[in-house]
Amino acid sequence: MPGKDSLKTYRDKRDFRKTGEPAGEKVVTSSGKPVFVIQKHDASRLHYDFRLEVDGVLKSWAVPKGPSTDPREKRLAVPTEDHPLEYANFEGVIPKDEYGGGTVLVWDAGTYRNLREEKEKDRAGMGRSLDEGKIEVWLEGKKLQGGYALIRTGKPGRGNKEQWLLIKKKDEKADAGRNPTSSEPESVITGRSIEEIASEEGE
Ligand code: MN
């Protein structure tokens, strides 16, 4: 099964006696449409983790500035390790000395459709999109809707890491006047602010 051992890096980085994050013991597939989640992560450096369900895991990118609804904005997205599907519901505080230490807020969540599969009748699906470094999805979230592209750029960035760009596609959901990361900062599952999560669930 694809993705069978893809959570090893995730598990190796974490001590589950100390962090409340899910252990990700098994690869599970959600029923129905694949999910996406965007988690605001107030770690050593604030960023947004953009995650798409593919083959039973969450493929993940760290987006320092978060997503935009303006197609002219290209947002840097750096791939991170695959996360277990259960991580989509994780909101809380990772102890500060642990990997990714800081507060996590579920900023947006929903389902997505693979636009390349629909346009190109591409049966290889998201696996091919990942291999080719060209993802096009339609998000059905609470804050974000419409087409988004994730494109791998030619040149590796800092520390030879792959660099991708997250770009809003031009469609009826594009809106250069919206700035949802600042106007809608709260959690879509609990309505809390990042400060409330930190004070309620912190040490
Ligand atoms: Mn993160």
XYZ file of N, CA and C and ligand atoms in Angstrom:
610
model
N 0.848 -1.202 0.000
C 0.000 0.000 0.000
C 0.881 1.249 0.000
N 0.596 2.207 -0.842
C 1.435 3.413 -0.865
C 1.380 4.155 0.461
N 2.476 4.741 0.832
C 2.501 5.535 2.052
C 2.619 4.712 3.321
N 2.909 3.418 3.184
C 2.900 2.529 4.341
C 3.851 2.984 5.447
N 5.079 3.318 5.065
C 6.064 3.712 6.074
C 6.280 5.211 6.101
N 5.409 5.946 5.479
C 5.672 7.372 5.324
C 5.492 8.160 6.615
N 5.014 7.511 7.684
C 4.889 8.235 8.961
C 6.089 8.017 9.874
N 7.088 7.257 9.415
C 8.244 6.972 10.270
C 8.972 8.256 10.678
N 9.188 9.144 9.732
C 9.878 10.402 10.056
C 9.086 11.179 11.099
N 7.778 11.237 10.908
C 6.899 11.923 11.867
C 7.085 11.344 13.272
N 7.050 10.007 13.385
C 7.161 9.374 14.714
C 8.553 9.562 15.301
N 9.573 9.450 14.447
C 10.948 9.555 14.943
C 11.264 10.932 15.523
N 10.578 11.954 15.067
C 10.852 13.310 15.534
C 10.197 13.612 16.881
N 9.287 12.753 17.335
C 8.457 13.110 18.490
C 8.538 12.107 19.628
N 8.384 12.600 20.855
C 8.304 11.751 22.036
C 6.859 11.811 22.531
N 6.102 10.736 22.268
C 4.663 10.773 22.534
C 4.320 10.661 24.022
N 5.336 10.481 24.863
C 5.083 10.594 26.314
C 5.006 12.068 26.713
N 5.537 12.931 25.857
C 5.613 14.359 26.204
C 4.674 15.232 25.403
N 4.435 14.875 24.162
C 3.554 15.709 23.330
C 2.170 15.068 23.230
N 1.168 15.895 23.141
C -0.204 15.410 22.996
C -0.605 15.149 21.555
N 0.336 15.276 20.632
C 0.023 15.039 19.222
C -0.285 13.546 19.006
N -1.105 13.225 17.977
C -1.422 11.813 17.733
C -0.189 11.022 17.325
N -0.135 9.741 17.779
C 1.043 8.916 17.521
C 1.117 8.446 16.069
N 0.006 8.437 15.380
C 0.033 8.046 13.961
C 0.506 6.628 13.774
N -0.079 5.692 14.558
C 0.387 4.299 14.485
C -0.003 3.635 13.178
N -1.092 4.078 12.613
C -1.467 3.438 11.349
C -1.917 4.446 10.304
N -1.821 3.981 9.069
C -2.271 4.787 7.941
C -3.760 4.496 7.752
N -4.573 5.514 7.805
C -6.016 5.314 7.636
C -6.513 6.251 6.542
N -7.520 5.816 5.856
C -8.100 6.659 4.811
C -9.460 7.131 5.288
N -9.724 8.412 5.108
C -11.030 8.915 5.513
C -12.066 8.444 4.502
N -13.293 8.304 4.977
C -14.339 7.905 4.047
C -14.815 9.146 3.304
N -15.176 8.986 2.084
C -15.667 10.117 1.308
C -14.542 10.938 0.723
N -14.780 12.222 0.555
C -13.817 13.092 -0.109
C -12.563 13.277 0.736
N -11.396 13.431 0.081
C -10.177 13.670 0.853
C -10.231 15.030 1.567
N -9.543 15.106 2.682
C -9.608 16.314 3.509
C -8.363 17.176 3.329
N -8.533 18.450 3.656
C -7.374 19.327 3.806
C -7.518 20.036 5.149
N -6.393 20.496 5.677
C -6.418 21.293 6.901
C -5.280 22.304 6.828
N -5.508 23.466 7.415
C -4.450 24.462 7.550
C -4.356 24.796 9.030
N -3.185 24.521 9.616
C -2.990 24.774 11.039
C -2.036 25.947 11.242
N -2.495 26.917 12.005
C -1.626 28.030 12.385
C -0.752 27.535 13.525
N 0.557 27.689 13.373
C 1.501 27.083 14.314
C 2.454 28.158 14.822
N 2.217 28.525 16.071
C 3.030 29.560 16.709
C 4.245 28.902 17.344
N 5.183 28.469 16.498
C 6.407 27.796 16.957
C 7.510 28.840 17.060
N 8.791 28.392 17.018
C 9.886 29.359 17.103
C 9.689 30.461 16.065
N 9.094 30.075 14.933
C 8.710 31.058 13.931
C 7.262 30.763 13.528
N 6.412 31.781 13.587
C 5.001 31.573 13.238
C 4.870 31.156 11.763
N 4.040 30.145 11.518
C 3.782 29.727 10.136
C 2.432 29.019 10.079
N 2.034 28.693 8.870
C 0.797 27.939 8.651
C 1.174 26.623 7.996
N 0.667 25.500 8.550
C 0.932 24.195 7.960
C -0.235 23.818 7.070
N 0.058 23.668 5.788
C -0.956 23.330 4.790
C -0.862 21.828 4.542
N -1.973 21.109 4.731
C -1.917 19.643 4.634
C -3.052 19.111 3.767
N -2.702 18.171 2.885
C -3.659 17.523 1.992
C -3.616 16.018 2.204
N -4.787 15.407 2.356
C -4.849 13.947 2.476
C -4.522 13.294 1.134
N -3.478 12.454 1.146
C -3.096 11.662 -0.029
C -2.687 10.277 0.462
N -3.292 9.238 -0.038
C -2.931 7.861 0.321
C -2.900 7.624 1.832
N -3.858 8.146 2.538
C -3.993 7.826 3.962
C -3.131 8.645 4.904
N -2.362 9.592 4.380
C -1.582 10.480 5.261
C -1.831 11.922 4.840
N -1.334 12.854 5.653
C -1.441 14.270 5.307
C -0.101 14.745 4.749
N -0.059 14.983 3.430
C 1.115 15.617 2.825
C 1.148 17.053 3.327
N 2.337 17.536 3.708
C 2.404 18.786 4.469
C 3.447 19.763 3.939
N 3.100 21.035 4.026
C 4.013 22.131 3.681
C 3.902 23.199 4.764
N 5.020 23.807 5.128
C 4.997 24.953 6.040
C 5.001 26.228 5.192
N 4.002 27.069 5.427
C 3.826 28.302 4.640
C 4.017 29.484 5.596
N 5.208 30.138 5.540
C 5.491 31.180 6.542
C 4.436 32.285 6.606
N 3.969 32.752 5.437
C 2.997 33.853 5.449
C 1.555 33.383 5.426
N 1.331 32.095 5.277
C -0.030 31.583 5.181
C -0.605 31.776 3.800
N -1.806 31.222 3.559
C -2.410 31.301 2.233
C -3.000 32.678 1.972
N -3.102 33.027 0.675
C -3.724 34.277 0.260
C -4.929 33.967 -0.611
N -5.861 34.904 -0.696
C -6.988 34.768 -1.632
C -6.753 35.629 -2.881
N -5.563 36.221 -2.982
C -5.190 37.088 -4.109
C -4.275 36.311 -5.068
N -4.718 36.061 -6.310
C -3.898 35.279 -7.257
C -2.537 35.905 -7.573
N -2.340 37.167 -7.275
C -1.037 37.786 -7.541
C -0.001 37.453 -6.470
N -0.469 36.914 -5.343
C 0.434 36.603 -4.232
C 0.953 35.176 -4.347
N 2.278 35.018 -4.385
C 2.871 33.682 -4.380
C 3.449 33.451 -2.997
N 2.968 32.449 -2.318
C 3.420 32.199 -0.958
C 4.366 31.004 -0.905
N 5.554 31.224 -0.354
C 6.535 30.156 -0.194
C 5.938 29.029 0.652
N 6.175 27.777 0.218
C 5.686 26.592 0.928
C 6.804 25.560 0.955
N 7.266 25.200 2.143
C 8.393 24.274 2.278
C 7.864 22.925 2.767
N 8.116 21.847 1.999
C 7.583 20.541 2.409
C 8.104 20.120 3.788
N 7.221 19.511 4.571
C 7.608 18.916 5.856
C 7.152 17.467 5.844
N 7.445 16.741 6.909
C 7.157 15.300 6.919
C 5.656 15.014 6.859
N 5.312 13.857 6.279
C 3.917 13.419 6.258
C 3.399 13.320 7.694
N 2.155 13.727 7.881
C 1.510 13.640 9.193
C 0.361 12.646 9.132
N 0.025 12.015 10.279
C -1.116 11.092 10.279
C -2.426 11.855 10.049
N -3.389 11.144 9.511
C -4.670 11.770 9.199
C -5.328 12.395 10.436
N -5.152 11.744 11.596
C -5.768 12.255 12.833
C -5.234 13.643 13.196
N -4.094 13.987 12.624
C -3.504 15.286 12.970
C -4.406 16.443 12.554
N -5.296 16.195 11.597
C -6.202 17.247 11.119
C -7.070 17.806 12.253
N -7.269 17.018 13.315
C -8.094 17.482 14.444
C -7.249 17.966 15.611
N -5.932 18.007 15.431
C -5.088 18.393 16.572
C -5.036 19.903 16.746
N -5.400 20.311 17.953
C -5.296 21.711 18.346
C -4.826 21.713 19.793
N -3.804 22.473 20.099
C -3.307 22.474 21.469
C -1.895 23.003 21.529
N -1.227 22.636 22.628
C 0.124 23.158 22.859
C 1.120 22.014 22.867
N 2.152 22.121 22.022
C 3.271 21.175 22.031
C 4.295 21.745 23.005
N 4.758 20.934 23.997
C 5.698 21.474 24.992
C 6.899 22.148 24.331
N 7.379 23.205 24.942
C 8.327 24.067 24.229
C 9.671 23.427 23.906
N 10.081 22.392 24.679
C 11.350 21.744 24.341
C 11.200 20.605 23.340
N 9.961 20.316 22.957
C 9.729 19.228 22.006
C 9.765 19.749 20.566
N 9.833 18.791 19.613
C 9.848 19.148 18.196
C 8.579 19.947 17.857
N 8.739 21.083 17.221
C 7.581 21.906 16.855
C 6.922 22.587 18.035
N 7.652 22.710 19.133
C 7.094 23.297 20.349
C 6.389 24.623 20.102
N 5.147 24.744 20.635
C 4.368 25.960 20.414
C 2.888 25.607 20.293
N 2.090 26.610 19.988
C 0.636 26.446 19.967
C 0.147 26.169 18.540
N -0.808 25.226 18.441
C -1.381 24.852 17.141
C -2.884 25.145 17.154
N -3.351 25.848 16.137
C -4.762 26.225 15.974
C -5.244 25.733 14.606
N -6.414 25.096 14.569
C -6.955 24.639 13.282
C -7.588 25.841 12.593
N -6.829 26.435 11.666
C -7.238 27.707 11.057
C -8.290 27.517 9.967
N -8.180 26.415 9.196
C -9.237 26.105 8.228
C -9.213 24.603 7.975
N -10.354 24.070 7.563
C -10.471 22.634 7.308
C -11.649 22.400 6.388
N -11.580 21.293 5.664
C -12.664 20.924 4.758
C -12.211 19.788 3.860
N -12.823 19.727 2.681
C -12.456 18.687 1.730
C -11.889 19.359 0.475
N -11.279 18.532 -0.386
C -10.760 19.093 -1.634
C -11.022 18.147 -2.796
N -10.945 18.702 -4.009
C -11.013 17.931 -5.252
C -9.736 18.151 -6.033
N -9.286 17.108 -6.733
C -8.091 17.198 -7.572
C -8.500 17.719 -8.943
N -8.144 18.980 -9.224
C -8.562 19.592 -10.489
C -7.865 18.983 -11.701
N -6.614 18.539 -11.528
C -5.913 17.929 -12.668
C -6.584 16.624 -13.073
N -7.025 15.880 -12.089
C -7.705 14.627 -12.387
C -8.981 14.891 -13.188
N -9.686 15.951 -12.815
C -10.934 16.285 -13.507
C -10.666 16.789 -14.925
N -9.627 17.641 -15.080
C -9.340 18.244 -16.388
C -8.675 17.270 -17.340
N -7.711 16.525 -16.790
C -6.857 15.709 -17.662
C -7.257 14.246 -17.638
N -8.304 13.929 -16.869
C -8.721 12.529 -16.693
C -7.505 11.686 -16.283
N -6.735 12.239 -15.367
C -5.474 11.636 -14.955
C -5.723 10.649 -13.818
N -5.676 9.373 -14.149
C -5.984 8.359 -13.150
C -4.875 8.176 -12.119
N -3.682 8.671 -12.437
C -2.590 8.556 -11.466
C -2.818 9.483 -10.279
N -3.684 10.449 -10.446
C -4.160 11.242 -9.329
C -3.090 12.063 -8.630
N -3.272 12.228 -7.310
C -2.400 13.110 -6.543
C -0.956 12.622 -6.507
N -0.750 11.319 -6.637
C 0.618 10.796 -6.641
C 1.426 11.401 -7.776
N 0.826 11.463 -8.958
C 1.525 12.054 -10.094
C 1.738 13.561 -9.875
N 0.711 14.215 -9.347
C 0.852 15.660 -9.093
C 2.024 15.939 -8.157
N 2.171 15.120 -7.113
C 3.283 15.287 -6.171
C 4.613 15.032 -6.875
N 4.682 13.959 -7.649
C 5.927 13.622 -8.358
C 6.329 14.739 -9.317
N 5.353 15.286 -10.001
C 5.646 16.313 -10.992
C 5.812 17.699 -10.376
N 5.463 17.831 -9.108
C 5.576 19.138 -8.462
C 4.558 20.124 -8.980
N 3.384 19.633 -9.304
C 2.337 20.499 -9.849
C 0.974 20.000 -9.367
N 0.501 20.641 -8.315
C -0.766 20.255 -7.686
C -1.788 21.343 -7.974
N -2.982 20.934 -8.361
C -4.089 21.888 -8.511
C -5.300 21.285 -7.834
N -5.775 21.978 -6.803
C -6.909 21.454 -6.036
C -7.971 22.537 -5.870
N -9.195 22.073 -5.668
C -10.309 22.962 -5.358
C -10.642 22.738 -3.890
N -10.478 23.781 -3.084
C -10.713 23.651 -1.644
C -12.159 24.018 -1.301
N -12.728 23.220 -0.416
C -14.041 23.534 0.151
C -13.863 23.663 1.656
N -13.331 24.809 2.058
C -13.094 25.038 3.476
C -14.095 26.011 4.042
N -13.927 26.361 5.310
C -14.798 27.366 5.917
C -14.323 28.775 5.561
N -13.021 28.959 5.444
C -12.465 30.272 5.102
C -11.990 30.325 3.649
N -11.375 29.253 3.201
C -10.836 29.219 1.836
C -11.691 28.321 0.959
N -12.033 28.855 -0.215
C -12.707 28.063 -1.235
C -12.031 28.354 -2.571
N -12.248 27.436 -3.509
C -11.771 27.664 -4.864
C -10.447 26.981 -5.157
N -9.924 27.302 -6.343
C -8.731 26.632 -6.810
C -7.451 27.186 -6.198
N -6.560 26.267 -5.835
C -5.214 26.625 -5.384
C -4.215 25.742 -6.107
N -3.084 26.333 -6.475
C -1.988 25.567 -7.063
C -0.834 25.518 -6.081
N -0.167 24.385 -6.058
C 1.092 24.231 -5.313
C 2.118 23.768 -6.337
N 3.105 24.612 -6.562
C 4.056 24.387 -7.645
C 5.478 24.305 -7.078
N 6.182 23.232 -7.422
C 7.585 23.112 -6.996
C 8.444 23.973 -7.900
N 9.290 24.794 -7.293
C 10.174 25.640 -8.091
C 11.445 24.864 -8.394
N 12.192 25.302 -9.378
C 13.387 24.576 -9.773
C 14.469 24.553 -8.708
N 14.595 25.655 -8.000
C 15.778 25.801 -7.156
C 15.503 25.463 -5.690
N 16.380 24.657 -5.101
C 16.223 24.389 -3.679
C 16.501 25.642 -2.860
N 15.853 25.762 -1.727
C 16.047 26.925 -0.882
C 17.067 26.666 0.199
N 16.916 27.349 1.309
C 17.834 27.251 2.432
C 17.988 25.786 2.878
N 19.226 25.369 3.124
C 19.478 24.007 3.574
C 19.121 22.977 2.514
N 19.129 23.398 1.247
C 18.830 22.509 0.131
C 17.426 21.913 0.175
N 16.535 22.555 0.923
C 15.166 22.065 0.990
C 14.425 22.426 -0.298
N 13.497 21.542 -0.673
C 12.640 21.860 -1.819
C 11.830 23.106 -1.503
N 11.600 23.907 -2.537
C 10.721 25.058 -2.377
C 9.521 24.906 -3.290
N 8.363 25.198 -2.754
C 7.137 25.214 -3.544
C 6.502 26.590 -3.351
N 5.544 26.897 -4.227
C 4.767 28.124 -4.076
C 3.293 27.762 -3.999
N 2.581 28.406 -3.081
C 1.129 28.226 -2.941
C 0.464 29.463 -3.531
N -0.349 29.241 -4.562
C -0.932 30.373 -5.304
C -2.430 30.163 -5.497
N -3.203 31.194 -5.193
C -4.651 31.158 -5.484
C -4.857 31.198 -6.986
N -5.698 30.318 -7.496
C -6.016 30.356 -8.932
C -7.067 31.440 -9.201
N -7.057 31.906 -10.458
C -8.032 32.943 -10.836
C -9.377 32.273 -11.087
N -10.307 32.488 -10.191
C -11.649 31.942 -10.372
C -12.597 32.814 -9.553
N -13.851 32.425 -9.482
C -14.840 33.284 -8.820
C -14.619 33.403 -7.312
N -13.761 32.556 -6.760
C -13.476 32.639 -5.321
C -12.245 33.505 -5.018
N -11.536 33.920 -6.065
C -10.380 34.796 -5.844
C -10.876 36.156 -5.361
N -10.136 36.762 -4.416
C -10.568 38.054 -3.867
C -9.355 38.770 -3.280
N -8.829 39.732 -4.048
C -7.637 40.458 -3.616
C -7.925 41.347 -2.403
N -9.189 41.610 -2.145
C -9.539 42.478 -1.024
C -9.654 41.768 0.315
N -9.658 40.447 0.284
C -9.754 39.691 1.532
C -8.366 39.438 2.083
N -8.259 39.367 3.382
C -6.983 38.981 3.987
C -7.306 38.096 5.179
N -7.777 36.866 4.909
C -8.381 36.065 5.976
C -7.428 35.678 7.113
N -6.108 35.603 6.841
C -5.220 35.255 7.962
C -5.249 36.333 9.037
N -5.513 37.587 8.651
C -5.599 38.609 9.705
C -7.047 38.922 10.110
N -8.009 38.864 9.160
C -9.391 39.214 9.530
C -10.149 38.054 10.174
N -9.702 36.810 9.938
C -10.379 35.637 10.502
C -9.348 34.716 11.167
N -8.773 35.168 12.277
C -7.671 34.407 12.867
C -8.104 33.190 13.707
N -9.403 33.098 14.021
C -9.815 32.113 15.030
C -9.902 30.672 14.494
N -9.897 29.723 15.420
C -10.015 28.299 15.093
C -11.372 27.995 14.481
N -11.388 27.166 13.431
C -12.671 26.769 12.837
C -13.331 25.622 13.611
N -12.604 25.004 14.545
C -13.262 23.933 15.318
C -13.685 24.381 16.711
N -12.993 25.344 17.293
C -13.385 25.763 18.654
C -13.655 27.265 18.753
N -13.399 28.013 17.707
C -13.611 29.457 17.748
C -12.591 30.221 18.584
N -11.588 29.501 19.108
C -10.630 30.162 20.000
C -9.531 30.903 19.228
N -8.945 31.885 19.900
C -7.761 32.556 19.372
C -6.533 31.739 19.772
N -5.403 32.053 19.149
C -4.180 31.313 19.492
C -3.771 31.604 20.944
N -4.055 32.817 21.422
C -3.739 33.167 22.813
C -4.608 32.356 23.783
N -5.887 32.182 23.441
C -6.782 31.386 24.303
C -6.336 29.933 24.375
N -5.931 29.370 23.243
C -5.460 27.978 23.247
C -4.203 27.878 24.098
N -3.288 28.830 23.938
C -2.036 28.815 24.700
C -2.311 28.901 26.208
N -3.259 29.760 26.598
C -3.479 29.911 28.049
C -4.319 28.783 28.622
N -5.233 28.213 27.825
C -6.084 27.133 28.343
C -5.383 25.783 28.350
N -4.467 25.591 27.389
C -3.861 24.254 27.272
C -2.359 24.257 27.542
N -1.809 25.417 27.827
C -0.378 25.499 28.088
C -0.032 24.960 29.461
N 1.275 24.858 29.711
C 1.732 24.290 30.990
C 1.578 25.288 32.114
Mn 4.440 23.490 11.860
